[in-house]
Amino acid sequence: MKGIFWNCRGAGKKGMSTCLTDMICANEVGFIGLQETMKGSYKQKIDPYQKFHWEWVPSRGKSGGILCGLNKYKFDVLGSK
């Protein structure tokens, strides 16, 4: 099982979502954890084929924010908030 954990401050910069999408596809990851996301809208950019189930915890002020994704073909999601 492969996964990615990334402190991605600056993920909204040009080219970063493409870089992350390429990394996900090339490594066939099962789960993703992105820290310091500040917003949850990255999931549309990094998961264009909607292979992942996404959950997001918003930031408090200028720090925090976690976006987590589970590959729907490798995990069964039994519940979420």
GROMACS .gro file of N, CA, C and O in nm, residues 4 7 9-10 14-18 21 24-25 28-29 39 41 45-46 51 53-54 57-58 68-69 71 75 79-80:
model
  116
    4ILE      N    1   0.063   0.909   0.036
    4ILE     CA    2   0.134   1.036   0.030
    4ILE      C    3   0.088   1.122   0.147
    4ILE      O    4  -0.033   1.140   0.167
    7ASN      N    5   0.309   1.831   0.339
    7ASN     CA    6   0.281   1.963   0.392
    7ASN      C    7   0.284   2.056   0.271
    7ASN      O    8   0.389   2.097   0.225
    9ARG      N    9   0.184   2.366   0.177
    9ARG     CA   10   0.164   2.511   0.173
    9ARG      C   11   0.212   2.561   0.038
    9ARG      O   12   0.323   2.533  -0.003
   10GLY      N   13   0.126   2.626  -0.034
   10GLY     CA   14   0.159   2.673  -0.169
   10GLY      C   15   0.105   2.581  -0.278
   10GLY      O   16   0.143   2.592  -0.393
   14LYS      N   17   0.074   2.791  -0.942
   14LYS     CA   18   0.067   2.735  -1.076
   14LYS      C   19   0.157   2.611  -1.088
   14LYS      O   20   0.274   2.614  -1.051
   15GLY      N   21   0.100   2.503  -1.139
   15GLY     CA   22   0.174   2.380  -1.163
   15GLY      C   23   0.177   2.281  -1.048
   15GLY      O   24   0.211   2.164  -1.068
   16MET      N   25   0.143   2.323  -0.928
   16MET     CA   26   0.149   2.233  -0.813
   16MET      C   27   0.042   2.125  -0.818
   16MET      O   28   0.069   2.010  -0.784
   17SER      N   29  -0.079   2.159  -0.860
   17SER     CA   30  -0.184   2.057  -0.866
   17SER      C   31  -0.153   1.955  -0.975
   17SER      O   32  -0.178   1.836  -0.958
   18THR      N   33  -0.093   1.998  -1.085
   18THR     CA   34  -0.053   1.906  -1.191
   18THR      C   35   0.056   1.812  -1.141
   18THR      O   36   0.054   1.691  -1.168
   21THR      N   37  -0.112   1.556  -0.913
   21THR     CA   38  -0.191   1.462  -0.993
   21THR      C   39  -0.101   1.360  -1.061
   21THR      O   40  -0.129   1.240  -1.060
   24ILE      N   41   0.026   1.110  -0.802
   24ILE     CA   42  -0.078   1.015  -0.763
   24ILE      C   43  -0.095   0.907  -0.869
   24ILE      O   44  -0.101   0.788  -0.838
   25CYS      N   45  -0.101   0.946  -0.994
   25CYS     CA   46  -0.120   0.850  -1.104
   25CYS      C   47   0.001   0.759  -1.122
   25CYS      O   48  -0.014   0.639  -1.144
   28GLU      N   49   0.014   0.510  -0.810
   28GLU     CA   50  -0.108   0.436  -0.777
   28GLU      C   51  -0.129   0.430  -0.626
   28GLU      O   52  -0.138   0.323  -0.566
   29VAL      N   53  -0.138   0.547  -0.564
   29VAL     CA   54  -0.149   0.555  -0.418
   29VAL      C   55  -0.287   0.514  -0.369
   29VAL      O   56  -0.387   0.527  -0.440
   39LYS      N   57  -0.780   2.547   0.208
   39LYS     CA   58  -0.911   2.535   0.144
   39LYS      C   59  -0.927   2.393   0.090
   39LYS      O   60  -0.831   2.322   0.069
   41SER      N   61  -1.083   2.307  -0.201
   41SER     CA   62  -1.116   2.302  -0.343
   41SER      C   63  -1.009   2.234  -0.428
   41SER      O   64  -1.026   2.221  -0.548
   45LYS      N   65  -0.904   1.961  -0.869
   45LYS     CA   66  -0.787   1.976  -0.954
   45LYS      C   67  -0.698   1.851  -0.953
   45LYS      O   68  -0.644   1.814  -1.055
   46ILE      N   69  -0.683   1.788  -0.836
   46ILE     CA   70  -0.589   1.676  -0.827
   46ILE      C   71  -0.654   1.541  -0.849
   46ILE      O   72  -0.584   1.441  -0.862
   51LYS      N   73  -1.145   0.925  -0.837
   51LYS     CA   74  -1.109   0.794  -0.784
   51LYS      C   75  -1.104   0.793  -0.632
   51LYS      O   76  -1.100   0.687  -0.572
   53HIS      N   77  -1.229   0.927  -0.231
   53HIS     CA   78  -1.329   0.983  -0.139
   53HIS      C   79  -1.254   1.087  -0.057
   53HIS      O   80  -1.150   1.057   0.003
   54TRP      N   81  -1.304   1.211  -0.053
   54TRP     CA   82  -1.233   1.321   0.012
   54TRP      C   83  -1.304   1.370   0.137
   54TRP      O   84  -1.425   1.379   0.141
   57VAL      N   85  -1.076   1.907   0.673
   57VAL     CA   86  -1.088   1.980   0.798
   57VAL      C   87  -1.033   2.119   0.771
   57VAL      O   88  -0.916   2.134   0.734
   58PRO      N   89  -1.116   2.223   0.785
   58PRO     CA   90  -1.070   2.358   0.751
   58PRO      C   91  -0.963   2.410   0.848
   58PRO      O   92  -0.951   2.363   0.960
   68CYS      N   93  -0.786   1.492   0.318
   68CYS     CA   94  -0.754   1.349   0.314
   68CYS      C   95  -0.836   1.282   0.205
   68CYS      O   96  -0.954   1.308   0.190
   69GLY      N   97  -0.770   1.193   0.132
   69GLY     CA   98  -0.836   1.120   0.026
   69GLY      C   99  -0.807   0.971   0.036
   69GLY      O  100  -0.694   0.931   0.065
   71ASN      N  101  -0.857   0.609  -0.183
   71ASN     CA  102  -0.887   0.551  -0.313
   71ASN      C  103  -1.011   0.462  -0.299
   71ASN      O  104  -1.011   0.366  -0.221
   75PHE      N  105  -1.029   0.101  -0.079
   75PHE     CA  106  -1.087   0.113   0.054
   75PHE      C  107  -1.239   0.120   0.045
   75PHE      O  108  -1.293   0.173  -0.051
   79GLY      N  109  -1.815   0.534   0.684
   79GLY     CA  110  -1.881   0.651   0.740
   79GLY      C  111  -1.790   0.772   0.731
   79GLY      O  112  -1.669   0.760   0.717
   80SER      N  113  -1.850   0.887   0.737
   80SER     CA  114  -1.774   1.012   0.740
   80SER      C  115  -1.859   1.116   0.811
   80SER      O  116  -1.976   1.092   0.840
   0.00000   0.00000   0.00000
